[in-house]
């Protein structure tokens, strides 16, 4: 770094006669000065060594309360005592400085909650966690858990490890990296992630993003914002970047951004990225094919139509807010039911124009000047282009002035697309106390499926040829990614049970992220006349299937409650079901005792009587996606238990 101090000018150089006597004196002075300097330097080194020896160890272990005097000693301890090789993980995954910072903060956040950083299992105490800690099977599968910019924020104040682990490294330009990083500057820069201000280029207004209280289950930070989730103080809409690498947008203490000559701040860059992601998302809904698919979904559309038209006491003369109106079909139903005013909000510019045109062509459009010049008009629908979080910028509407909040917000596995947060924001901001929200309940169900729910049967007989090798490979791949497809009800091999229920009228924003435990038992059909042979019959469970129901309950729909179901036992919908495949099928039987005490639970020799599941669903680092964690354990007839490695699925 160049110095900003003024430099003194050298006088003109002149040659003078040499005085040998004075030269010898100068040489003596120079030698004496050098000796003095060396002695002084030795004294400083001795003092530093004494201070180092007498100072408290300030490198706290990632997993226990042990402290060490150096980074290397700490990392060696983690290897020997906790099976965690920080250097090895960095090398294997190619983690840069920021990636390593995320990893450290992620591990500390998980350990603080007595949670395993690898599989997510929560232990009752720190001691239990120490006993539970295990080596990673595949570190690449765990990386998405911490690859999130919210973990750039130091979890522990004055964490010495954060600015010491890279002291011996050199950056890509060959400069000593540690020399360019000051402890106070680094910690201050990282802490800036706690509050990020994003300026609006058009209005000059500033939106405050807070990186706290967004994730659940011990996560410090947000549920999504440029590889992380940020709660917006003036909006519950998640702000997420699109795969940005923090190296490309963070400048430590004003240093030049790597690979660019930009001097812009991180907030400015992430704001543009958020804008691009939202434009891409809402732009996707400009396709008429998507809207035709949704409207043609008879189960979906009829459920909304009945809930709106068959409950006249709810909609008659009501002010209705339709969040994400699309073509405006639900707004048209509301107008048909007698609503006095329908505010249809649509973020897609194209679809907002289309919804306006449809309302006009059906004589239901309400102009902005209607109250002034056209009091006898029958138009009640106002289409507002924009996000519901910014509704008051486009429309004069009083808070808590809406009678009915209407939205078709559900995605695959209910929570994909993460539109629920916008609905909850609209509820808190615009809905009257005691006002209706349609639908008002949502429930996620889970059940086990058999071989027929996979592609194996197809490949086992292809025009008489056995191609099962393809099916086996596909099933293996399915254990890594979720599949959205229709499962036949005949392929369900366990009971169905409720995984999670949401009350949209009362739930909090953070309730979107949850963890729930359930048990599945073999499904034997009707219990009437069930034979002992059927009870002992072994069934193979290849995975679990998730689906949802939304309820228009009698709380608001008093004349005619309605249920919209995406179950395998009901007519199919465009949501289908979400399939999570086990790494290997699990044998199940309710009344069969094990013939082999040494056999593993879940095998043909020792079928499981129950399958215990622990499922976590949370908003993912990628915009509008969700992460699903699946922990599976088989329980034998004698109470013995077998656990399988945790599976992480990303629905995107």
mmCIF file with all atom_site columns, C-alpha atoms in Angstrom, residues 405-607:
data_model
loop_
_atom_site.group_PDB
_atom_site.id
_atom_site.type_symbol
_atom_site.label_atom_id
_atom_site.label_alt_id
_atom_site.label_comp_id
_atom_site.label_asym_id
_atom_site.label_entity_id
_atom_site.label_seq_id
_atom_site.pdbx_PDB_ins_code
_atom_site.Cartn_x
_atom_site.Cartn_y
_atom_site.Cartn_z
_atom_site.occupancy
_atom_site.B_iso_or_equiv
_atom_site.pdbx_formal_charge
_atom_site.auth_seq_id
_atom_site.auth_comp_id
_atom_site.auth_asym_id
_atom_site.auth_atom_id
_atom_site.pdbx_PDB_model_num
ATOM 1   C CA . UNK A 1 405 ? -57.159 -12.120 1.640   1.00 0.00 ? 405 UNK A CA 1
ATOM 2   C CA . UNK A 1 406 ? -57.106 -14.499 -1.300  1.00 0.00 ? 406 UNK A CA 1
ATOM 3   C CA . UNK A 1 407 ? -54.107 -16.261 -2.834  1.00 0.00 ? 407 UNK A CA 1
ATOM 4   C CA . UNK A 1 408 ? -53.053 -19.450 -4.604  1.00 0.00 ? 408 UNK A CA 1
ATOM 5   C CA . UNK A 1 409 ? -49.531 -19.461 -3.223  1.00 0.00 ? 409 UNK A CA 1
ATOM 6   C CA . UNK A 1 410 ? -48.741 -23.173 -2.951  1.00 0.00 ? 410 UNK A CA 1
ATOM 7   C CA . UNK A 1 411 ? -45.783 -24.772 -4.727  1.00 0.00 ? 411 UNK A CA 1
ATOM 8   C CA . UNK A 1 412 ? -44.392 -28.275 -5.007  1.00 0.00 ? 412 UNK A CA 1
ATOM 9   C CA . UNK A 1 413 ? -44.219 -29.884 -1.568  1.00 0.00 ? 413 UNK A CA 1
ATOM 10  C CA . UNK A 1 414 ? -46.384 -26.910 -0.508  1.00 0.00 ? 414 UNK A CA 1
ATOM 11  C CA . UNK A 1 415 ? -43.475 -24.574 0.282   1.00 0.00 ? 415 UNK A CA 1
ATOM 12  C CA . UNK A 1 416 ? -41.476 -24.481 -2.960  1.00 0.00 ? 416 UNK A CA 1
ATOM 13  C CA . UNK A 1 417 ? -41.418 -20.982 -4.515  1.00 0.00 ? 417 UNK A CA 1
ATOM 14  C CA . UNK A 1 418 ? -41.654 -19.474 -1.039  1.00 0.00 ? 418 UNK A CA 1
ATOM 15  C CA . UNK A 1 419 ? -44.602 -17.231 -1.884  1.00 0.00 ? 419 UNK A CA 1
ATOM 16  C CA . UNK A 1 420 ? -46.131 -17.871 1.527   1.00 0.00 ? 420 UNK A CA 1
ATOM 17  C CA . UNK A 1 421 ? -43.982 -15.159 3.095   1.00 0.00 ? 421 UNK A CA 1
ATOM 18  C CA . UNK A 1 422 ? -45.605 -12.561 0.829   1.00 0.00 ? 422 UNK A CA 1
ATOM 19  C CA . UNK A 1 423 ? -49.063 -13.789 1.824   1.00 0.00 ? 423 UNK A CA 1
ATOM 20  C CA . UNK A 1 424 ? -48.172 -13.511 5.505   1.00 0.00 ? 424 UNK A CA 1
ATOM 21  C CA . UNK A 1 425 ? -46.853 -10.010 4.938   1.00 0.00 ? 425 UNK A CA 1
ATOM 22  C CA . UNK A 1 426 ? -50.112 -9.037  3.251   1.00 0.00 ? 426 UNK A CA 1
ATOM 23  C CA . UNK A 1 427 ? -52.021 -10.564 6.169   1.00 0.00 ? 427 UNK A CA 1
ATOM 24  C CA . UNK A 1 428 ? -50.113 -8.562  8.749   1.00 0.00 ? 428 UNK A CA 1
ATOM 25  C CA . UNK A 1 429 ? -50.222 -5.330  6.764   1.00 0.00 ? 429 UNK A CA 1
ATOM 26  C CA . UNK A 1 430 ? -53.597 -5.191  5.028   1.00 0.00 ? 430 UNK A CA 1
ATOM 27  C CA . UNK A 1 431 ? -56.058 -7.708  6.543   1.00 0.00 ? 431 UNK A CA 1
ATOM 28  C CA . UNK A 1 432 ? -58.606 -6.448  9.069   1.00 0.00 ? 432 UNK A CA 1
ATOM 29  C CA . UNK A 1 433 ? -58.555 -7.957  12.572  1.00 0.00 ? 433 UNK A CA 1
ATOM 30  C CA . UNK A 1 434 ? -60.690 -11.081 12.266  1.00 0.00 ? 434 UNK A CA 1
ATOM 31  C CA . UNK A 1 435 ? -60.574 -10.877 8.484   1.00 0.00 ? 435 UNK A CA 1
ATOM 32  C CA . UNK A 1 436 ? -60.653 -14.028 6.370   1.00 0.00 ? 436 UNK A CA 1
ATOM 33  C CA . UNK A 1 437 ? -57.694 -15.624 4.613   1.00 0.00 ? 437 UNK A CA 1
ATOM 34  C CA . UNK A 1 438 ? -58.364 -18.187 1.883   1.00 0.00 ? 438 UNK A CA 1
ATOM 35  C CA . UNK A 1 439 ? -57.200 -20.874 2.254   1.00 0.00 ? 439 UNK A CA 1
ATOM 36  C CA . UNK A 1 440 ? -56.701 -20.648 6.018   1.00 0.00 ? 440 UNK A CA 1
ATOM 37  C CA . UNK A 1 441 ? -54.975 -23.969 6.733   1.00 0.00 ? 441 UNK A CA 1
ATOM 38  C CA . UNK A 1 442 ? -52.284 -26.048 5.031   1.00 0.00 ? 442 UNK A CA 1
ATOM 39  C CA . UNK A 1 443 ? -51.077 -29.535 5.949   1.00 0.00 ? 443 UNK A CA 1
ATOM 40  C CA . UNK A 1 444 ? -48.161 -31.628 4.698   1.00 0.00 ? 444 UNK A CA 1
ATOM 41  C CA . UNK A 1 445 ? -48.572 -35.423 4.743   1.00 0.00 ? 445 UNK A CA 1
ATOM 42  C CA . UNK A 1 446 ? -46.043 -38.225 4.394   1.00 0.00 ? 446 UNK A CA 1
ATOM 43  C CA . UNK A 1 447 ? -46.258 -41.951 3.551   1.00 0.00 ? 447 UNK A CA 1
ATOM 44  C CA . UNK A 1 448 ? -43.929 -44.699 2.353   1.00 0.00 ? 448 UNK A CA 1
ATOM 45  C CA . UNK A 1 449 ? -44.049 -45.977 -1.220  1.00 0.00 ? 449 UNK A CA 1
ATOM 46  C CA . UNK A 1 450 ? -43.074 -49.301 -2.747  1.00 0.00 ? 450 UNK A CA 1
ATOM 47  C CA . UNK A 1 451 ? -41.312 -50.498 -5.850  1.00 0.00 ? 451 UNK A CA 1
ATOM 48  C CA . UNK A 1 452 ? -44.134 -49.326 -8.090  1.00 0.00 ? 452 UNK A CA 1
ATOM 49  C CA . UNK A 1 453 ? -43.316 -45.754 -7.138  1.00 0.00 ? 453 UNK A CA 1
ATOM 50  C CA . UNK A 1 454 ? -39.933 -46.091 -8.820  1.00 0.00 ? 454 UNK A CA 1
ATOM 51  C CA . UNK A 1 455 ? -38.895 -46.623 -12.435 1.00 0.00 ? 455 UNK A CA 1
ATOM 52  C CA . UNK A 1 456 ? -37.739 -50.199 -11.718 1.00 0.00 ? 456 UNK A CA 1
ATOM 53  C CA . UNK A 1 457 ? -40.844 -52.026 -13.035 1.00 0.00 ? 457 UNK A CA 1
ATOM 54  C CA . UNK A 1 458 ? -40.605 -50.264 -16.401 1.00 0.00 ? 458 UNK A CA 1
ATOM 55  C CA . UNK A 1 459 ? -36.956 -51.195 -16.999 1.00 0.00 ? 459 UNK A CA 1
ATOM 56  C CA . UNK A 1 460 ? -37.333 -54.784 -15.828 1.00 0.00 ? 460 UNK A CA 1
ATOM 57  C CA . UNK A 1 461 ? -39.385 -55.664 -18.896 1.00 0.00 ? 461 UNK A CA 1
ATOM 58  C CA . UNK A 1 462 ? -38.828 -53.603 -22.034 1.00 0.00 ? 462 UNK A CA 1
ATOM 59  C CA . UNK A 1 463 ? -40.464 -55.563 -24.848 1.00 0.00 ? 463 UNK A CA 1
ATOM 60  C CA . UNK A 1 464 ? -39.367 -58.718 -23.094 1.00 0.00 ? 464 UNK A CA 1
ATOM 61  C CA . UNK A 1 465 ? -35.798 -57.561 -22.396 1.00 0.00 ? 465 UNK A CA 1
ATOM 62  C CA . UNK A 1 466 ? -34.353 -56.969 -18.947 1.00 0.00 ? 466 UNK A CA 1
ATOM 63  C CA . UNK A 1 467 ? -32.938 -53.445 -18.657 1.00 0.00 ? 467 UNK A CA 1
ATOM 64  C CA . UNK A 1 468 ? -33.068 -53.275 -14.864 1.00 0.00 ? 468 UNK A CA 1
ATOM 65  C CA . UNK A 1 469 ? -29.496 -51.957 -14.724 1.00 0.00 ? 469 UNK A CA 1
ATOM 66  C CA . UNK A 1 470 ? -30.885 -48.632 -15.950 1.00 0.00 ? 470 UNK A CA 1
ATOM 67  C CA . UNK A 1 471 ? -33.638 -48.667 -13.354 1.00 0.00 ? 471 UNK A CA 1
ATOM 68  C CA . UNK A 1 472 ? -31.174 -49.377 -10.545 1.00 0.00 ? 472 UNK A CA 1
ATOM 69  C CA . UNK A 1 473 ? -28.984 -46.473 -11.613 1.00 0.00 ? 473 UNK A CA 1
ATOM 70  C CA . UNK A 1 474 ? -31.994 -44.159 -11.768 1.00 0.00 ? 474 UNK A CA 1
ATOM 71  C CA . UNK A 1 475 ? -33.125 -45.218 -8.293  1.00 0.00 ? 475 UNK A CA 1
ATOM 72  C CA . UNK A 1 476 ? -29.619 -44.543 -7.005  1.00 0.00 ? 476 UNK A CA 1
ATOM 73  C CA . UNK A 1 477 ? -29.699 -41.061 -8.524  1.00 0.00 ? 477 UNK A CA 1
ATOM 74  C CA . UNK A 1 478 ? -33.169 -40.482 -7.054  1.00 0.00 ? 478 UNK A CA 1
ATOM 75  C CA . UNK A 1 479 ? -31.683 -40.901 -3.563  1.00 0.00 ? 479 UNK A CA 1
ATOM 76  C CA . UNK A 1 480 ? -29.823 -37.632 -4.155  1.00 0.00 ? 480 UNK A CA 1
ATOM 77  C CA . UNK A 1 481 ? -32.491 -35.411 -5.688  1.00 0.00 ? 481 UNK A CA 1
ATOM 78  C CA . UNK A 1 482 ? -36.239 -35.023 -5.047  1.00 0.00 ? 482 UNK A CA 1
ATOM 79  C CA . UNK A 1 483 ? -38.608 -36.083 -7.807  1.00 0.00 ? 483 UNK A CA 1
ATOM 80  C CA . UNK A 1 484 ? -41.925 -34.389 -8.524  1.00 0.00 ? 484 UNK A CA 1
ATOM 81  C CA . UNK A 1 485 ? -44.236 -36.988 -10.041 1.00 0.00 ? 485 UNK A CA 1
ATOM 82  C CA . UNK A 1 486 ? -47.551 -38.744 -9.531  1.00 0.00 ? 486 UNK A CA 1
ATOM 83  C CA . UNK A 1 487 ? -47.533 -41.766 -7.222  1.00 0.00 ? 487 UNK A CA 1
ATOM 84  C CA . UNK A 1 488 ? -50.344 -44.285 -7.643  1.00 0.00 ? 488 UNK A CA 1
ATOM 85  C CA . UNK A 1 489 ? -52.270 -44.926 -4.438  1.00 0.00 ? 489 UNK A CA 1
ATOM 86  C CA . UNK A 1 490 ? -51.704 -48.678 -4.930  1.00 0.00 ? 490 UNK A CA 1
ATOM 87  C CA . UNK A 1 491 ? -47.977 -48.065 -4.509  1.00 0.00 ? 491 UNK A CA 1
ATOM 88  C CA . UNK A 1 492 ? -48.372 -46.662 -0.979  1.00 0.00 ? 492 UNK A CA 1
ATOM 89  C CA . UNK A 1 493 ? -47.048 -49.320 1.432   1.00 0.00 ? 493 UNK A CA 1
ATOM 90  C CA . UNK A 1 494 ? -47.367 -47.547 4.808   1.00 0.00 ? 494 UNK A CA 1
ATOM 91  C CA . UNK A 1 495 ? -49.932 -45.536 6.686   1.00 0.00 ? 495 UNK A CA 1
ATOM 92  C CA . UNK A 1 496 ? -50.230 -41.835 5.865   1.00 0.00 ? 496 UNK A CA 1
ATOM 93  C CA . UNK A 1 497 ? -49.530 -39.370 8.637   1.00 0.00 ? 497 UNK A CA 1
ATOM 94  C CA . UNK A 1 498 ? -49.450 -35.615 9.175   1.00 0.00 ? 498 UNK A CA 1
ATOM 95  C CA . UNK A 1 499 ? -45.975 -34.116 9.011   1.00 0.00 ? 499 UNK A CA 1
ATOM 96  C CA . UNK A 1 500 ? -46.801 -30.453 9.668   1.00 0.00 ? 500 UNK A CA 1
ATOM 97  C CA . UNK A 1 501 ? -49.865 -28.218 9.855   1.00 0.00 ? 501 UNK A CA 1
ATOM 98  C CA . UNK A 1 502 ? -49.959 -24.464 9.311   1.00 0.00 ? 502 UNK A CA 1
ATOM 99  C CA . UNK A 1 503 ? -52.665 -22.079 10.454  1.00 0.00 ? 503 UNK A CA 1
ATOM 100 C CA . UNK A 1 504 ? -52.306 -19.183 8.034   1.00 0.00 ? 504 UNK A CA 1
ATOM 101 C CA . UNK A 1 505 ? -54.412 -16.911 10.226  1.00 0.00 ? 505 UNK A CA 1
ATOM 102 C CA . UNK A 1 506 ? -52.022 -17.121 13.181  1.00 0.00 ? 506 UNK A CA 1
ATOM 103 C CA . UNK A 1 507 ? -48.644 -18.565 12.076  1.00 0.00 ? 507 UNK A CA 1
ATOM 104 C CA . UNK A 1 508 ? -45.388 -16.629 12.319  1.00 0.00 ? 508 UNK A CA 1
ATOM 105 C CA . UNK A 1 509 ? -43.091 -16.006 9.385   1.00 0.00 ? 509 UNK A CA 1
ATOM 106 C CA . UNK A 1 510 ? -40.375 -18.257 10.798  1.00 0.00 ? 510 UNK A CA 1
ATOM 107 C CA . UNK A 1 511 ? -42.797 -21.188 11.093  1.00 0.00 ? 511 UNK A CA 1
ATOM 108 C CA . UNK A 1 512 ? -42.192 -21.819 7.404   1.00 0.00 ? 512 UNK A CA 1
ATOM 109 C CA . UNK A 1 513 ? -38.969 -23.593 8.422   1.00 0.00 ? 513 UNK A CA 1
ATOM 110 C CA . UNK A 1 514 ? -39.673 -26.623 10.597  1.00 0.00 ? 514 UNK A CA 1
ATOM 111 C CA . UNK A 1 515 ? -38.515 -30.030 11.812  1.00 0.00 ? 515 UNK A CA 1
ATOM 112 C CA . UNK A 1 516 ? -40.963 -32.836 12.586  1.00 0.00 ? 516 UNK A CA 1
ATOM 113 C CA . UNK A 1 517 ? -40.740 -36.509 13.560  1.00 0.00 ? 517 UNK A CA 1
ATOM 114 C CA . UNK A 1 518 ? -43.211 -39.208 12.499  1.00 0.00 ? 518 UNK A CA 1
ATOM 115 C CA . UNK A 1 519 ? -43.453 -43.001 12.452  1.00 0.00 ? 519 UNK A CA 1
ATOM 116 C CA . UNK A 1 520 ? -44.663 -45.103 9.537   1.00 0.00 ? 520 UNK A CA 1
ATOM 117 C CA . UNK A 1 521 ? -46.124 -48.587 9.864   1.00 0.00 ? 521 UNK A CA 1
ATOM 118 C CA . UNK A 1 522 ? -46.917 -51.111 7.124   1.00 0.00 ? 522 UNK A CA 1
ATOM 119 C CA . UNK A 1 523 ? -50.229 -50.436 5.427   1.00 0.00 ? 523 UNK A CA 1
ATOM 120 C CA . UNK A 1 524 ? -52.305 -53.608 5.390   1.00 0.00 ? 524 UNK A CA 1
ATOM 121 C CA . UNK A 1 525 ? -55.518 -52.252 3.936   1.00 0.00 ? 525 UNK A CA 1
ATOM 122 C CA . UNK A 1 526 ? -58.777 -52.693 5.825   1.00 0.00 ? 526 UNK A CA 1
ATOM 123 C CA . UNK A 1 527 ? -58.271 -54.356 9.196   1.00 0.00 ? 527 UNK A CA 1
ATOM 124 C CA . UNK A 1 528 ? -61.566 -56.239 8.810   1.00 0.00 ? 528 UNK A CA 1
ATOM 125 C CA . UNK A 1 529 ? -60.887 -59.902 8.104   1.00 0.00 ? 529 UNK A CA 1
ATOM 126 C CA . UNK A 1 530 ? -57.136 -59.339 7.954   1.00 0.00 ? 530 UNK A CA 1
ATOM 127 C CA . UNK A 1 531 ? -55.323 -62.671 8.005   1.00 0.00 ? 531 UNK A CA 1
ATOM 128 C CA . UNK A 1 532 ? -52.233 -63.484 10.017  1.00 0.00 ? 532 UNK A CA 1
ATOM 129 C CA . UNK A 1 533 ? -50.362 -64.279 6.785   1.00 0.00 ? 533 UNK A CA 1
ATOM 130 C CA . UNK A 1 534 ? -51.071 -60.801 5.434   1.00 0.00 ? 534 UNK A CA 1
ATOM 131 C CA . UNK A 1 535 ? -49.966 -59.314 8.728   1.00 0.00 ? 535 UNK A CA 1
ATOM 132 C CA . UNK A 1 536 ? -46.607 -61.105 8.489   1.00 0.00 ? 536 UNK A CA 1
ATOM 133 C CA . UNK A 1 537 ? -46.103 -60.379 4.799   1.00 0.00 ? 537 UNK A CA 1
ATOM 134 C CA . UNK A 1 538 ? -42.918 -58.436 4.035   1.00 0.00 ? 538 UNK A CA 1
ATOM 135 C CA . UNK A 1 539 ? -43.267 -55.219 2.094   1.00 0.00 ? 539 UNK A CA 1
ATOM 136 C CA . UNK A 1 540 ? -40.431 -53.144 0.727   1.00 0.00 ? 540 UNK A CA 1
ATOM 137 C CA . UNK A 1 541 ? -40.464 -49.374 1.300   1.00 0.00 ? 541 UNK A CA 1
ATOM 138 C CA . UNK A 1 542 ? -38.328 -47.552 -1.271  1.00 0.00 ? 542 UNK A CA 1
ATOM 139 C CA . UNK A 1 543 ? -38.797 -44.036 0.113   1.00 0.00 ? 543 UNK A CA 1
ATOM 140 C CA . UNK A 1 544 ? -41.369 -41.515 1.221   1.00 0.00 ? 544 UNK A CA 1
ATOM 141 C CA . UNK A 1 545 ? -43.798 -39.349 -0.679  1.00 0.00 ? 545 UNK A CA 1
ATOM 142 C CA . UNK A 1 546 ? -44.936 -35.887 0.460   1.00 0.00 ? 546 UNK A CA 1
ATOM 143 C CA . UNK A 1 547 ? -48.120 -34.087 -0.481  1.00 0.00 ? 547 UNK A CA 1
ATOM 144 C CA . UNK A 1 548 ? -50.318 -31.352 0.944   1.00 0.00 ? 548 UNK A CA 1
ATOM 145 C CA . UNK A 1 549 ? -53.873 -30.272 1.567   1.00 0.00 ? 549 UNK A CA 1
ATOM 146 C CA . UNK A 1 550 ? -55.156 -26.732 1.962   1.00 0.00 ? 550 UNK A CA 1
ATOM 147 C CA . UNK A 1 551 ? -58.370 -26.056 3.814   1.00 0.00 ? 551 UNK A CA 1
ATOM 148 C CA . UNK A 1 552 ? -61.049 -23.439 3.344   1.00 0.00 ? 552 UNK A CA 1
ATOM 149 C CA . UNK A 1 553 ? -62.452 -24.272 6.763   1.00 0.00 ? 553 UNK A CA 1
ATOM 150 C CA . UNK A 1 554 ? -65.723 -23.411 8.449   1.00 0.00 ? 554 UNK A CA 1
ATOM 151 C CA . UNK A 1 555 ? -63.923 -20.693 10.394  1.00 0.00 ? 555 UNK A CA 1
ATOM 152 C CA . UNK A 1 556 ? -64.467 -18.455 7.354   1.00 0.00 ? 556 UNK A CA 1
ATOM 153 C CA . UNK A 1 557 ? -66.351 -20.590 4.816   1.00 0.00 ? 557 UNK A CA 1
ATOM 154 C CA . UNK A 1 558 ? -69.398 -21.224 6.995   1.00 0.00 ? 558 UNK A CA 1
ATOM 155 C CA . UNK A 1 559 ? -71.814 -22.195 4.232   1.00 0.00 ? 559 UNK A CA 1
ATOM 156 C CA . UNK A 1 560 ? -69.512 -24.606 2.419   1.00 0.00 ? 560 UNK A CA 1
ATOM 157 C CA . UNK A 1 561 ? -66.036 -25.574 3.684   1.00 0.00 ? 561 UNK A CA 1
ATOM 158 C CA . UNK A 1 562 ? -63.726 -26.923 0.963   1.00 0.00 ? 562 UNK A CA 1
ATOM 159 C CA . UNK A 1 563 ? -60.545 -29.028 0.957   1.00 0.00 ? 563 UNK A CA 1
ATOM 160 C CA . UNK A 1 564 ? -57.985 -28.932 -1.843  1.00 0.00 ? 564 UNK A CA 1
ATOM 161 C CA . UNK A 1 565 ? -55.964 -32.167 -1.740  1.00 0.00 ? 565 UNK A CA 1
ATOM 162 C CA . UNK A 1 566 ? -52.945 -33.303 -3.729  1.00 0.00 ? 566 UNK A CA 1
ATOM 163 C CA . UNK A 1 567 ? -52.983 -36.786 -2.181  1.00 0.00 ? 567 UNK A CA 1
ATOM 164 C CA . UNK A 1 568 ? -52.192 -39.951 -4.172  1.00 0.00 ? 568 UNK A CA 1
ATOM 165 C CA . UNK A 1 569 ? -55.647 -41.137 -3.084  1.00 0.00 ? 569 UNK A CA 1
ATOM 166 C CA . UNK A 1 570 ? -57.439 -38.250 -4.853  1.00 0.00 ? 570 UNK A CA 1
ATOM 167 C CA . UNK A 1 571 ? -57.514 -37.063 -8.484  1.00 0.00 ? 571 UNK A CA 1
ATOM 168 C CA . UNK A 1 572 ? -54.110 -35.829 -9.594  1.00 0.00 ? 572 UNK A CA 1
ATOM 169 C CA . UNK A 1 573 ? -53.195 -32.150 -9.726  1.00 0.00 ? 573 UNK A CA 1
ATOM 170 C CA . UNK A 1 574 ? -50.440 -30.173 -11.426 1.00 0.00 ? 574 UNK A CA 1
ATOM 171 C CA . UNK A 1 575 ? -48.552 -30.247 -8.101  1.00 0.00 ? 575 UNK A CA 1
ATOM 172 C CA . UNK A 1 576 ? -48.283 -34.070 -8.277  1.00 0.00 ? 576 UNK A CA 1
ATOM 173 C CA . UNK A 1 577 ? -46.375 -35.382 -5.218  1.00 0.00 ? 577 UNK A CA 1
ATOM 174 C CA . UNK A 1 578 ? -42.786 -34.994 -4.036  1.00 0.00 ? 578 UNK A CA 1
ATOM 175 C CA . UNK A 1 579 ? -40.789 -38.240 -3.883  1.00 0.00 ? 579 UNK A CA 1
ATOM 176 C CA . UNK A 1 580 ? -37.761 -38.779 -1.623  1.00 0.00 ? 580 UNK A CA 1
ATOM 177 C CA . UNK A 1 581 ? -36.024 -42.096 -2.301  1.00 0.00 ? 581 UNK A CA 1
ATOM 178 C CA . UNK A 1 582 ? -34.085 -44.033 0.350   1.00 0.00 ? 582 UNK A CA 1
ATOM 179 C CA . UNK A 1 583 ? -30.477 -45.066 -0.405  1.00 0.00 ? 583 UNK A CA 1
ATOM 180 C CA . UNK A 1 584 ? -31.728 -48.653 -0.143  1.00 0.00 ? 584 UNK A CA 1
ATOM 181 C CA . UNK A 1 585 ? -35.214 -50.188 0.234   1.00 0.00 ? 585 UNK A CA 1
ATOM 182 C CA . UNK A 1 586 ? -36.345 -51.092 3.758   1.00 0.00 ? 586 UNK A CA 1
ATOM 183 C CA . UNK A 1 587 ? -38.189 -54.352 4.450   1.00 0.00 ? 587 UNK A CA 1
ATOM 184 C CA . UNK A 1 588 ? -41.290 -53.921 6.631   1.00 0.00 ? 588 UNK A CA 1
ATOM 185 C CA . UNK A 1 589 ? -43.694 -56.331 8.317   1.00 0.00 ? 589 UNK A CA 1
ATOM 186 C CA . UNK A 1 590 ? -45.956 -55.735 11.296  1.00 0.00 ? 590 UNK A CA 1
ATOM 187 C CA . UNK A 1 591 ? -46.176 -59.222 12.822  1.00 0.00 ? 591 UNK A CA 1
ATOM 188 C CA . UNK A 1 592 ? -43.049 -61.004 11.628  1.00 0.00 ? 592 UNK A CA 1
ATOM 189 C CA . UNK A 1 593 ? -40.368 -61.826 14.184  1.00 0.00 ? 593 UNK A CA 1
ATOM 190 C CA . UNK A 1 594 ? -36.729 -61.885 13.154  1.00 0.00 ? 594 UNK A CA 1
ATOM 191 C CA . UNK A 1 595 ? -35.278 -65.314 12.424  1.00 0.00 ? 595 UNK A CA 1
ATOM 192 C CA . UNK A 1 596 ? -31.735 -64.003 12.665  1.00 0.00 ? 596 UNK A CA 1
ATOM 193 C CA . UNK A 1 597 ? -30.763 -61.935 15.667  1.00 0.00 ? 597 UNK A CA 1
ATOM 194 C CA . UNK A 1 598 ? -27.607 -60.802 13.907  1.00 0.00 ? 598 UNK A CA 1
ATOM 195 C CA . UNK A 1 599 ? -29.463 -59.570 10.829  1.00 0.00 ? 599 UNK A CA 1
ATOM 196 C CA . UNK A 1 600 ? -29.692 -55.830 10.286  1.00 0.00 ? 600 UNK A CA 1
ATOM 197 C CA . UNK A 1 601 ? -33.072 -54.200 10.801  1.00 0.00 ? 601 UNK A CA 1
ATOM 198 C CA . UNK A 1 602 ? -34.819 -53.485 7.514   1.00 0.00 ? 602 UNK A CA 1
ATOM 199 C CA . UNK A 1 603 ? -33.562 -56.583 5.715   1.00 0.00 ? 603 UNK A CA 1
ATOM 200 C CA . UNK A 1 604 ? -35.674 -59.546 4.636   1.00 0.00 ? 604 UNK A CA 1
ATOM 201 C CA . UNK A 1 605 ? -34.354 -61.548 7.598   1.00 0.00 ? 605 UNK A CA 1
ATOM 202 C CA . UNK A 1 606 ? -35.273 -58.801 10.065  1.00 0.00 ? 606 UNK A CA 1
ATOM 203 C CA . UNK A 1 607 ? -38.050 -56.554 8.706   1.00 0.00 ? 607 UNK A CA 1
#
